[in-house]
Coordinates of C-alpha atoms in Angstrom, one line a residue:
Chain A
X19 CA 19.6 -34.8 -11.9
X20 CA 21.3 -35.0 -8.8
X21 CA 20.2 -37.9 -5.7
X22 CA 21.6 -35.6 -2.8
X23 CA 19.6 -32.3 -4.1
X24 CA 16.3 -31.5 -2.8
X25 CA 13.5 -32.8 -4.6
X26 CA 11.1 -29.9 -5.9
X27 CA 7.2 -29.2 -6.8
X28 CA 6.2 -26.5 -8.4
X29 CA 2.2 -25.9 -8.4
X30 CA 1.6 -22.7 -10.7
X31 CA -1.4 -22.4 -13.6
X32 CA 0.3 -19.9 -15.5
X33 CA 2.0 -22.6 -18.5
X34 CA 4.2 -19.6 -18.9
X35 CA 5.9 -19.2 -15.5
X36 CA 5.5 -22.9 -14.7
X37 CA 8.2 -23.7 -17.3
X38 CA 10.4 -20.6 -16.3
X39 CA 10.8 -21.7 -13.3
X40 CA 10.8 -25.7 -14.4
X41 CA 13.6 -25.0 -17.0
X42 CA 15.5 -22.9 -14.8
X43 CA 15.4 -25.4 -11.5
X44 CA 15.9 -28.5 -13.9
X45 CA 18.7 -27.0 -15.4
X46 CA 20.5 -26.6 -12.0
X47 CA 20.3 -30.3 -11.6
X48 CA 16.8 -30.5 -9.4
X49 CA 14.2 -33.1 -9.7
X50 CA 11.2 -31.0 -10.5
X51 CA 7.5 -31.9 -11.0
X52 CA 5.0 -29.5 -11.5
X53 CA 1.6 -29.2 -11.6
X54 CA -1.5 -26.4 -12.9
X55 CA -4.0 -27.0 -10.4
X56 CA -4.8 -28.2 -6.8
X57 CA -6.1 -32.0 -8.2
X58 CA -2.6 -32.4 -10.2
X59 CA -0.4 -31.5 -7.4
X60 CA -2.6 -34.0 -4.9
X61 CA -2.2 -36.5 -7.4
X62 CA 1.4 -36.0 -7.6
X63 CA 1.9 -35.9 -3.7
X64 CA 0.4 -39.2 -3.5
X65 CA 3.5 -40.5 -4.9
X66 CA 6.1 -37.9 -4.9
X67 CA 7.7 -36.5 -2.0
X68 CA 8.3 -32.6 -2.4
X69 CA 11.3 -31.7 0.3
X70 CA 10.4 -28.1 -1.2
X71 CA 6.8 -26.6 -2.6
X72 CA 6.4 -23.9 -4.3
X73 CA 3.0 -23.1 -4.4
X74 CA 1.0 -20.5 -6.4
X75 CA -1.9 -18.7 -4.5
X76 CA -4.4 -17.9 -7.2
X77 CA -5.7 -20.8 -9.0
X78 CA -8.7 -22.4 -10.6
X79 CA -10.8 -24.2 -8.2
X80 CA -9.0 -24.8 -5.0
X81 CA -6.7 -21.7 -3.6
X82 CA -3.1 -22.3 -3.0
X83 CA -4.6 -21.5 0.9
X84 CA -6.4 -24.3 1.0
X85 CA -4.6 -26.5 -0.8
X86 CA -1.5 -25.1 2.0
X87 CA -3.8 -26.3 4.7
X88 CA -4.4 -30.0 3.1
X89 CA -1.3 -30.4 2.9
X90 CA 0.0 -29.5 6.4
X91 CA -2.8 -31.7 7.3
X92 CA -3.4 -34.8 5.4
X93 CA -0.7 -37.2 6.0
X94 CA -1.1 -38.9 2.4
X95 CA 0.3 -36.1 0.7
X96 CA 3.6 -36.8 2.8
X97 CA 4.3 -32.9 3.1
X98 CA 4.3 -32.2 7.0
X99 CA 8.0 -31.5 6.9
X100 CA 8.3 -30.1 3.2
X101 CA 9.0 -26.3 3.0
X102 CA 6.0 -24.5 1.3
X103 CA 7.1 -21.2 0.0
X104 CA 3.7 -19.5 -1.5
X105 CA 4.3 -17.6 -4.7
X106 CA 2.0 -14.9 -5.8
X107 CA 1.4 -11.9 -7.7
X108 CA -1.2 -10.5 -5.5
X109 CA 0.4 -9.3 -2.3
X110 CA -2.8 -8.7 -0.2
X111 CA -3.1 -7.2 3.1
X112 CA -2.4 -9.8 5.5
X113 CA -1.0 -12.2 3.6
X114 CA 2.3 -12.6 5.7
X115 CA 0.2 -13.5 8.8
X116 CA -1.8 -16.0 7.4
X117 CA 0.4 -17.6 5.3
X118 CA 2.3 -18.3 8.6
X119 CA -0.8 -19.0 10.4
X120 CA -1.1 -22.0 7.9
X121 CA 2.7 -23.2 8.3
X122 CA 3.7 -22.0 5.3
X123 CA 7.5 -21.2 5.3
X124 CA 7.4 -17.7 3.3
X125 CA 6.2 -16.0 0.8
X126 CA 7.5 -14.6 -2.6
X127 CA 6.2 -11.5 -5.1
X128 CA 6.8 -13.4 -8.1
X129 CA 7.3 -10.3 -10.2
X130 CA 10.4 -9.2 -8.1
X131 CA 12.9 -12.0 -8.3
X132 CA 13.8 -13.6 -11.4
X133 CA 14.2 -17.2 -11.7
X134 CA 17.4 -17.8 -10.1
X135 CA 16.3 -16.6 -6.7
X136 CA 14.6 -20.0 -6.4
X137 CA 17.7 -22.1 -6.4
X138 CA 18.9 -19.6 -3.8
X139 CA 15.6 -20.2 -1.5
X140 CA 15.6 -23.7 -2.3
X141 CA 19.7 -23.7 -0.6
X142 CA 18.9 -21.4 2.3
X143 CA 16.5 -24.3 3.6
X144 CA 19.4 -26.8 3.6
X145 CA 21.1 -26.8 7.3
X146 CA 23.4 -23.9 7.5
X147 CA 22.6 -22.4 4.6
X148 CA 19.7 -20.0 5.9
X149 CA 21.5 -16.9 5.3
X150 CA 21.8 -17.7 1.4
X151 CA 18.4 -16.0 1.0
X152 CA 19.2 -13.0 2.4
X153 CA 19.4 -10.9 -0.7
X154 CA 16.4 -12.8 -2.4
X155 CA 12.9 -10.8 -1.9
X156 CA 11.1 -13.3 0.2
X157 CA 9.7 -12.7 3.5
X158 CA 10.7 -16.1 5.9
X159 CA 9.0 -17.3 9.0
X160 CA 11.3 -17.9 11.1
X161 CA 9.4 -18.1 14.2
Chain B
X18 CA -64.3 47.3 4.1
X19 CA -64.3 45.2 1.0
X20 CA -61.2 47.4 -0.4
X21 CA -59.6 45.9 2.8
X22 CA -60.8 42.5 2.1
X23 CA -59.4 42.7 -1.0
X24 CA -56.4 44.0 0.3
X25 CA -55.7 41.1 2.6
X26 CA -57.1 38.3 -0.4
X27 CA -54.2 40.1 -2.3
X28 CA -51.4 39.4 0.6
X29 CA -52.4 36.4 1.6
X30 CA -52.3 35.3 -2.0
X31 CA -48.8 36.9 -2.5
X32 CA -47.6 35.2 0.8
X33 CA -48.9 32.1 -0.7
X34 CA -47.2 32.1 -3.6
X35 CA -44.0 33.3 -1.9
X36 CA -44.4 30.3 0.0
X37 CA -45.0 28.2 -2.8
X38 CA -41.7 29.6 -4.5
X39 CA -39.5 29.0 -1.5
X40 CA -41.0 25.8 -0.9
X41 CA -40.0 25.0 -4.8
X42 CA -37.1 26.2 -4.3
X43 CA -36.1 23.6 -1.0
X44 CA -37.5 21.0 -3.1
X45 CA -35.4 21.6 -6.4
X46 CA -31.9 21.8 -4.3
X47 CA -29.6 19.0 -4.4
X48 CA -28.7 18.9 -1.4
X49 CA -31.2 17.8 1.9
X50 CA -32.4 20.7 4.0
X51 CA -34.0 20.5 7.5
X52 CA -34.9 23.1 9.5
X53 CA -34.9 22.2 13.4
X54 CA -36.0 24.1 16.7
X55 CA -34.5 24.3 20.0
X56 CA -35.4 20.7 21.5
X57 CA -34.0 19.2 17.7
X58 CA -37.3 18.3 16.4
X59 CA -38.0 18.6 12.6
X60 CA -40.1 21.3 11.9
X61 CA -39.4 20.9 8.1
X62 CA -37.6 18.8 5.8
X63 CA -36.9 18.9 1.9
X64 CA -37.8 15.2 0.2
X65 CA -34.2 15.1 -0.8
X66 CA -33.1 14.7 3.2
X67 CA -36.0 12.3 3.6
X68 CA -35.0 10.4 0.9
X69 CA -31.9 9.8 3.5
X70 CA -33.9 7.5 5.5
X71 CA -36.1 6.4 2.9
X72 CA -39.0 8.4 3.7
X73 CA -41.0 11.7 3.1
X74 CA -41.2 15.1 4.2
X75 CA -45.0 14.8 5.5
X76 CA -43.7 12.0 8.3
X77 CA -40.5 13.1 9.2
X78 CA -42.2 16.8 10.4
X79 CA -42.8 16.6 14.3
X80 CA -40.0 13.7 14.5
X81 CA -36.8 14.0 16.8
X82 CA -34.2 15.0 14.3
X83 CA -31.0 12.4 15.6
X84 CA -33.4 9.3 16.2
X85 CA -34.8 9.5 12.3
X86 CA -31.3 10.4 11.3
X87 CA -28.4 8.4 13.5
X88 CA -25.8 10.2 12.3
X89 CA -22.1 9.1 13.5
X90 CA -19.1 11.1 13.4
X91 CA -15.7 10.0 14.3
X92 CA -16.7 6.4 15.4
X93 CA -19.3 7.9 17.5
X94 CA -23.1 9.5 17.7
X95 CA -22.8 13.4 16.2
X96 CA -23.4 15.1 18.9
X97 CA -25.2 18.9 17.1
X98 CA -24.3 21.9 18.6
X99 CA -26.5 24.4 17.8
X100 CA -25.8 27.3 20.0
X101 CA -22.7 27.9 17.7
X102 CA -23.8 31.6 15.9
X103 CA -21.4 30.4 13.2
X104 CA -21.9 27.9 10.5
X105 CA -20.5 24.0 11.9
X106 CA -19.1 22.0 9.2
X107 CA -19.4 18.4 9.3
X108 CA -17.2 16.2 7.2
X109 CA -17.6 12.1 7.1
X110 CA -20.3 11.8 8.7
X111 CA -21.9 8.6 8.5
X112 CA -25.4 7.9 8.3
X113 CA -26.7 3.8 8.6
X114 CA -29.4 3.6 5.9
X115 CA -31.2 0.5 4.9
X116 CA -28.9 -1.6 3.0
X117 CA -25.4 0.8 2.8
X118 CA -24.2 3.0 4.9
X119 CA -24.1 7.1 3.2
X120 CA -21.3 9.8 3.5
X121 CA -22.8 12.7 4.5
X122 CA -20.9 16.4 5.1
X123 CA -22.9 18.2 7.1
X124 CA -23.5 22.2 8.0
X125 CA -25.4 23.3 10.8
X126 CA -26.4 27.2 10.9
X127 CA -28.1 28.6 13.8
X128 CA -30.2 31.5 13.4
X129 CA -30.0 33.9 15.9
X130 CA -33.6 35.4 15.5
X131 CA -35.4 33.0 15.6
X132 CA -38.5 33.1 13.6
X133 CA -41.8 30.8 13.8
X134 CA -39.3 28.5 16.7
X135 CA -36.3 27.6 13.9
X136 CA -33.3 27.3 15.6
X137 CA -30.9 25.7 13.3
X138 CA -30.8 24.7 9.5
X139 CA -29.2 21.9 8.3
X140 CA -27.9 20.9 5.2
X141 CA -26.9 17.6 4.0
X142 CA -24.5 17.0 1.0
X143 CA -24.9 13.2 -0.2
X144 CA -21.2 12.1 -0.8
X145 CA -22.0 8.4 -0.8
X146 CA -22.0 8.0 -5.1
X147 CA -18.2 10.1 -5.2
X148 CA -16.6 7.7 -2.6
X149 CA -18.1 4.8 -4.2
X150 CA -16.5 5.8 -7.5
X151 CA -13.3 7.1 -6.0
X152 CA -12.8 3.5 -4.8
X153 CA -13.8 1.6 -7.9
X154 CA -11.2 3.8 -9.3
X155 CA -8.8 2.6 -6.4
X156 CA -10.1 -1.0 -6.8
X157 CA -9.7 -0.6 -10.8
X158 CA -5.4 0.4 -10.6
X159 CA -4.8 -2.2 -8.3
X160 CA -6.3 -5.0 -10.0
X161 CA -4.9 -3.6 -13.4
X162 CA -1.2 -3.6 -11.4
X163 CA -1.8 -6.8 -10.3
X164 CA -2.7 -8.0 -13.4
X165 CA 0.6 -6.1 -15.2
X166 CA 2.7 -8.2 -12.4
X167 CA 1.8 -11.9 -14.6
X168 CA 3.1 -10.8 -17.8
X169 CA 6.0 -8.9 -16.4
X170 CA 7.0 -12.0 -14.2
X171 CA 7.1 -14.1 -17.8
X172 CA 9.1 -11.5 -19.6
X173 CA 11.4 -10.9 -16.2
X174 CA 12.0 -14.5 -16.1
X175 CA 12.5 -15.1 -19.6
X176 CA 15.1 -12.3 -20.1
X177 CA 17.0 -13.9 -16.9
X178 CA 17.2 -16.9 -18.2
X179 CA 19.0 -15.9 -21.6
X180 CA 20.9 -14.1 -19.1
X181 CA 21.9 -17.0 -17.1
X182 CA 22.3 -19.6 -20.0
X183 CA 26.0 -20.4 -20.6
X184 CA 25.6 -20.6 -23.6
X185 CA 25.6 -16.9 -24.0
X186 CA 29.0 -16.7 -24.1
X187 CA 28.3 -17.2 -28.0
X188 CA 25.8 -14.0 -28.3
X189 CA 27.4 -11.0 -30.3
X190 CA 28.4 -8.0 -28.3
X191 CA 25.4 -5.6 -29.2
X192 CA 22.9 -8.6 -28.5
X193 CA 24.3 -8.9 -24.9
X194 CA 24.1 -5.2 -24.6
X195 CA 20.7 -5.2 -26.0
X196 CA 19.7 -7.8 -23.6
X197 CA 21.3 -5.8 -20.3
X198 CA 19.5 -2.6 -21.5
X199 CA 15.8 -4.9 -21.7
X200 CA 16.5 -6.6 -18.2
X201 CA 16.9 -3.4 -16.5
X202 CA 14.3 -2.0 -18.5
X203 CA 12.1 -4.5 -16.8
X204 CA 13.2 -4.4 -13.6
X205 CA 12.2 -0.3 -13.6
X206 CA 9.0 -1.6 -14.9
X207 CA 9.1 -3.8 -11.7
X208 CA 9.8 -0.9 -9.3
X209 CA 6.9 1.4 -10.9
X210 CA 4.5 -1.2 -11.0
X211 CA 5.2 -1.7 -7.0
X212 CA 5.1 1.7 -6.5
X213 CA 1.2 2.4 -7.8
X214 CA 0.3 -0.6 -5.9
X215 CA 1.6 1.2 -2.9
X216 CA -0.1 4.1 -3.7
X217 CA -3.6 2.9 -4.0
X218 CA -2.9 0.7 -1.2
X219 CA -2.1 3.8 1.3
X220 CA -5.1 5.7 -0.5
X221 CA -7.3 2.6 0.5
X222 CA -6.0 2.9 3.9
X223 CA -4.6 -0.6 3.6
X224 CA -0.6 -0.5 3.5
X225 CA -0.4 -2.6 6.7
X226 CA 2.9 -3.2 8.1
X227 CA 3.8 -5.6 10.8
X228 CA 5.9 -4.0 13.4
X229 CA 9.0 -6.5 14.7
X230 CA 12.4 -6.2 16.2
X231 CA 14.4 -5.3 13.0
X232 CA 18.2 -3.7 13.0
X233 CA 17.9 -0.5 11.0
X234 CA 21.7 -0.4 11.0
X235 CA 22.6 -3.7 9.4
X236 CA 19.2 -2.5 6.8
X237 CA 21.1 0.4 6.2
X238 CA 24.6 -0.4 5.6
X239 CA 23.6 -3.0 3.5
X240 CA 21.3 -0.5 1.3
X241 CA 24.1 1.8 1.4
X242 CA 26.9 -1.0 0.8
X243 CA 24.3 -1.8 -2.4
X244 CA 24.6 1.8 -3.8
X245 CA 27.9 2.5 -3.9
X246 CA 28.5 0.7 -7.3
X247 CA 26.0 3.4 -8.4
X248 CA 27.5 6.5 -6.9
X249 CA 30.7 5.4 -7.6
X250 CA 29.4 5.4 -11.2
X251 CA 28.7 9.5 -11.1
X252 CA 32.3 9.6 -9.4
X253 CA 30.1 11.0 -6.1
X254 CA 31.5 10.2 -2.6
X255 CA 29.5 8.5 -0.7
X256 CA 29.9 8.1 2.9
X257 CA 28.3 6.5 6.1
X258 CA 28.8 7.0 9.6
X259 CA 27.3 4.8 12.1
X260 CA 27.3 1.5 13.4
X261 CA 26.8 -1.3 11.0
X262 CA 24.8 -3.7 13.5
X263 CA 23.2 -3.5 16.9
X264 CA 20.7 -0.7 16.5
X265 CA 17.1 -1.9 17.0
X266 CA 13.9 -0.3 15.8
X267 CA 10.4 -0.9 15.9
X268 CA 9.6 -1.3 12.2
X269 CA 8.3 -3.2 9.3
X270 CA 11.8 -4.3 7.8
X271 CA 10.6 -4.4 4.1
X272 CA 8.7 -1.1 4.4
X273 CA 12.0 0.9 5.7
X274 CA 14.1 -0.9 3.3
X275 CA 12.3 0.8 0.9
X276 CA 12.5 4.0 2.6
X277 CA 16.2 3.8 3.1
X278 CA 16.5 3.1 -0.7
X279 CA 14.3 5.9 -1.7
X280 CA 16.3 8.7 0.0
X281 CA 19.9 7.0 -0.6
X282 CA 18.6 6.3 -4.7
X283 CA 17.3 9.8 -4.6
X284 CA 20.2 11.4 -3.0
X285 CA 22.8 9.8 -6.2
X286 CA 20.1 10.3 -8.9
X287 CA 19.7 14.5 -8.3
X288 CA 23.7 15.1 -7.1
X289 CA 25.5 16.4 -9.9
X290 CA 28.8 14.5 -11.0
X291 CA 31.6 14.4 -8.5
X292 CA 29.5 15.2 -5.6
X293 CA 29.2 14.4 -2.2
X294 CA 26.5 12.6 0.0
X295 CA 26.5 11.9 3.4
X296 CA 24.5 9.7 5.0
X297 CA 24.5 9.1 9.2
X298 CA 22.7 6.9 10.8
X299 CA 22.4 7.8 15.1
X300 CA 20.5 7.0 18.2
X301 CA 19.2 10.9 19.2
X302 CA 16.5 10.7 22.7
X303 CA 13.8 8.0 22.3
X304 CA 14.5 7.8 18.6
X305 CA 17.0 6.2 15.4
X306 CA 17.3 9.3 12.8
X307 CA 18.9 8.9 9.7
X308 CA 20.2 11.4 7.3
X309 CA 20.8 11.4 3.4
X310 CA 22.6 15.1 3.0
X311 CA 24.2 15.9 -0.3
X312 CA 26.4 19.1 -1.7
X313 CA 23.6 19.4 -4.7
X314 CA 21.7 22.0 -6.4
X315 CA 19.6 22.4 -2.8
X316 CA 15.8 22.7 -2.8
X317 CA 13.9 25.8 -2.3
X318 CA 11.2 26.2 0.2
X319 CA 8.3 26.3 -2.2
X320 CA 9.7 23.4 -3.6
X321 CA 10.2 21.7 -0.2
X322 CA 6.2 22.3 0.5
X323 CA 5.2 20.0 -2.1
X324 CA 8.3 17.5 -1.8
X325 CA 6.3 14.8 -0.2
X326 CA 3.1 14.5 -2.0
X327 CA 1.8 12.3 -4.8
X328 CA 3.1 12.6 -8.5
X329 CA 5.4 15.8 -7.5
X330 CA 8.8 16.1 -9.4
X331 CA 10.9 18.7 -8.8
X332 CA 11.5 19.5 -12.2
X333 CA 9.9 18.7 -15.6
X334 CA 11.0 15.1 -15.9
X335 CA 11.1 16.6 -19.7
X336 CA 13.9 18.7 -18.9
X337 CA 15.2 17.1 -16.4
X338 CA 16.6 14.0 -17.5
X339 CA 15.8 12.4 -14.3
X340 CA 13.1 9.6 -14.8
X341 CA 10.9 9.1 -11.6
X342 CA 7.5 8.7 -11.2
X343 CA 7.4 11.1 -8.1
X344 CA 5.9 8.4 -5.8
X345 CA 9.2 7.7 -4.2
X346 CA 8.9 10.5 -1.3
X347 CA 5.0 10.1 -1.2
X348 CA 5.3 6.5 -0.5
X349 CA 8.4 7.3 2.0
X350 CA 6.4 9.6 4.1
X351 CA 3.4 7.3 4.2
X352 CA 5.3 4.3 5.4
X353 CA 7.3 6.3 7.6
X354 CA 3.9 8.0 9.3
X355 CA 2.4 4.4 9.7
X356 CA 5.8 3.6 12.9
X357 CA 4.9 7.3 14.2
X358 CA 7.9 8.4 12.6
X359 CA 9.2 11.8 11.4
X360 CA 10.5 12.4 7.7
X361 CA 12.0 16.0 6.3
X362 CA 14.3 17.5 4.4
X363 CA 16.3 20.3 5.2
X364 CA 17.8 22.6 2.2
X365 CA 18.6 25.6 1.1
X366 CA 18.9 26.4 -2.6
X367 CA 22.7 26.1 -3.7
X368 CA 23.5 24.5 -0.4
X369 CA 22.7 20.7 -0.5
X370 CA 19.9 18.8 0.5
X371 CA 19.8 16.7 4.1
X372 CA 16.8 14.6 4.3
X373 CA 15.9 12.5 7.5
X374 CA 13.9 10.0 9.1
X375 CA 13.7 9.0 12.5
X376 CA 11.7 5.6 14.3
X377 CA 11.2 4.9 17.6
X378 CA 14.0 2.5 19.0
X379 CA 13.1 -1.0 19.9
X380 CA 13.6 -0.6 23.6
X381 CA 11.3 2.3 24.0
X382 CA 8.5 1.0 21.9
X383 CA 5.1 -0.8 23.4
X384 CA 6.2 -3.9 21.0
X385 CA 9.5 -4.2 23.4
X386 CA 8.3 -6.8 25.8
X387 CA 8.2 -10.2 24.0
X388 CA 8.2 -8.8 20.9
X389 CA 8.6 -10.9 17.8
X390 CA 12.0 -10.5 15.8
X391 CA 12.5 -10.5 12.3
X392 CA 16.2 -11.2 12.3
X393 CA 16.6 -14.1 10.3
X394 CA 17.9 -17.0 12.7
X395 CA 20.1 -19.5 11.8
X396 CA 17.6 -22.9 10.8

């Protein structure tokens, strides 16, 4: 664990893919917390503040969407300023404009990057860095 | 006198059951048949076209043909001709019914002669239950790609992770071999699963792309840049010529990415070892064109015709060697469409292949003014 690294949620219902990419961000020296479902990672933002979210869009109960719009909304969760990258499998029509309708900061196809790519998205939101991601598969609002 | 009663009992009865049989006949078709006359009223219907609008043959008779049947074609009423002495074919025509709306294709025959006031007959061909299924079939490979993406995700990761762990260092030879060969095993798997999502998604009509400000030279030099590990590999020469930077398009970046990669992947994948490909990038009128060309085997013209649709491989990927699903080129010409682009290929057998694309530059484009840009800005 490392103080001057970003701090790190990842909200993802798949056990599987949860722990890949826990293992693989803990492993780089990130403080990582991660939760299955939308009432885990509200109870977690209550006390935890995420510089960086990684949030899944399909899940039980609440949609990464909605939890996306909580969050950008409800000051208890303290995530007005934390960068929320949606990850999904799903790809829909659309999904670049509203994900930056709702102020998130990009979006990933899980199933193209491996888990690596995340430590490089995580450092191309650190000032200066923003060309780091270049090569990663994610599509970033910029504007 | 009676022998000519008789006579006329006997026609009349033989007309009658002429009638009968034609009417039978109408009835046992599949298809809806209405006959009209020259102001387009109904002068008789088959229960199979009043089953259209949920009614029956005895209330429809009389009744103006387009007010009981609204039919729409191309986004607007279907406005009959029926002076046409050929047959008029309909297709897609859309017909509001109570709770769905049908696909109808259509044929209108006038009759020249006209007999007992019919002017035209009509015949209606139901396609309503076909598209339905087409699309659950659509509906069906997407959700089945979709769900193909979760566990491929886990074994992706999973793989990488080995990959990455230092303590690797420690696995024998073959096992680190073994493990290259699954990783890019799975990341083909990856690729193809992509690519039949694209497919249904441009037979659904919903591959959208967002049109920005991107610079299809810095997109292709970097593809390019990308490949040369590969060519390099088959001891090809690859060049470029054009700029590296600087030359703006109107264009969904990801979607031309993909493009670019198709035709430079392609281009190293079907030269033989040792050959050349040649790939330009230049600004030519109101457009960007760039061209993949090659010194391989060359395509023929028959070959050429079929080139850019679905599931086509030039050769039996038995025989071949080449793996592909032959969606590459498909996809390509799709995407390529959807910017009011041009794609080709230009060949001759034994003489090399050149294929090309071209996009409407930035500046000339109706996104110019104030356009969004999807450079990536410093944060």
């Amino acid at each position: 664990m490392n103080d001057d690294l970003p701090t790190v949620l990842i909200v993802e219902d798949e056990a599987m893919i949860r722990e890949l990419y826990f293992f693989t961000l803990t492993r780089a020296g990130y403080t990582v917390k991660t939760a299955g479902s939308s009432t885990e990672a509200f109870s977690t933002l209550r006390e935890f503040k995420a510089d960086i979210i990684f949030l899944d869009i399909m899940l039980p109960g609440m949609s990464g969407l909605d939890i996306l719009k909580t969050l950008r909304s409800d000051a208890q969760y303290n995530s007005f300023d934390s960068r929320i990258v949606l990850i999904t499998n799903l790809g829909q029509q659309n999904l670049a404009e509203t994900a930056m309708q709702e102020r998130a900061d990009g979006y990933i196809i899980k199933a193209d990057i491996v888990p690596k790519d995340l430590i490089t998205v995580i450092e191309s939101f650190r000032p200066g860095n923003a060309k780091a991601a270049d090569n990663v598969p994610m599509r970033k609002f910029t504007v | 006198l009676q022998a000519l009663v008789h006579g006329l009992q006997a026609k009349n009865q033989s007309l009658s059951q002429e009638r009968s049989k034609l009417e039978s006949i109408l009835e046992s078709v599949s298809d809806g048949v209405i006959a009209i006359n020259s102001s387009q009223q109904i002068i008789s219907i088959n229960a199979q076209a009043a089953k259209l609008v949920d009614s029956s043959p005895d209330v429809l008779v009389g009744k103006d043909l387009l007010l009981t049947f609204p039919l729409r074609h191309d986004d607007q009423p279907l406005g009959l001709s029926i002076d046409n002495p050929k047959v008029t074919y309909y297709r897609n025509v859309l017909l509001p019914s109570k709770d769905k709306l049908l696909y109808l294709d259509i044929a209108v025959a006038s009759i020249k002669q006209q007999a007992n006031g019919v002017a035209a007959i009509i015949t209606t061909h139901d396609l309503t239950q076909s598209r339905e299924l087409e699309a659950m079939k659509l509906d069906f490979v997407a959700m089945a790609a979709h769900e193909l993406r979760t566990p491929l995700t886990v074994v992706r990761g999973y793989l990488n992770l080995i990959n990455n762990d230092p303590e690797i260092v420690k696995m024998n030879v073959m096992n680190l071999e073994y493990l290259q060969r699954a990783i890019s095993g799975v990341a083909q798997l990856a690729g193809l699963i992509n690519n039949i999502l694209n497919v249904s998604r441009i037979e659904r009509g919903t591959l959208g792309i967002s049109i920005l400000k991107v610079d299809i030279a810095k997109t292709v030099y970097e593809i390019v840049t990308q490949q040369m590990v590969s060519a390099h590999l088959k001891k090809q020469q690859m060049k470029y010529t054009g700029p590296n930077e600087g030359l703006f398009v109107a264009a969904d970046e990801t979607a031309i990415a993909e493009v670019v990669n198709n035709l430079v992947v392609n281009a190293i994948k079907y030269t033989q070892e040792g050959g050349d490909i040649n790939i330009k990038l230049e600004k030519r009128g109101l457009n960007a064109r760039l061209e993949v060309a090659d010194n391989g085997a060359g395509i023929s013209e028959d070959v050429q015709n079929h080139l850019f649709t679905k599931f086509y491989r030039a050769e039996s990927s038995l025989t071949s060697g080449n793996r592909g699903t032959g969606l590459g080129l498909f996809i390509s010409k799709s995407i390529i469409e959807l910017h009011r682009g041009e794609i080709g290929v230009i060949s001759k057998p034994n003489q090399g292949a050149a294929f090309y694309f071209t996009l409407p530059l930035f500046e000339n484009s109706k996104h110019a003014p104030g356009a969004k840009t999807a450079e990536r800005k410093p944060q």
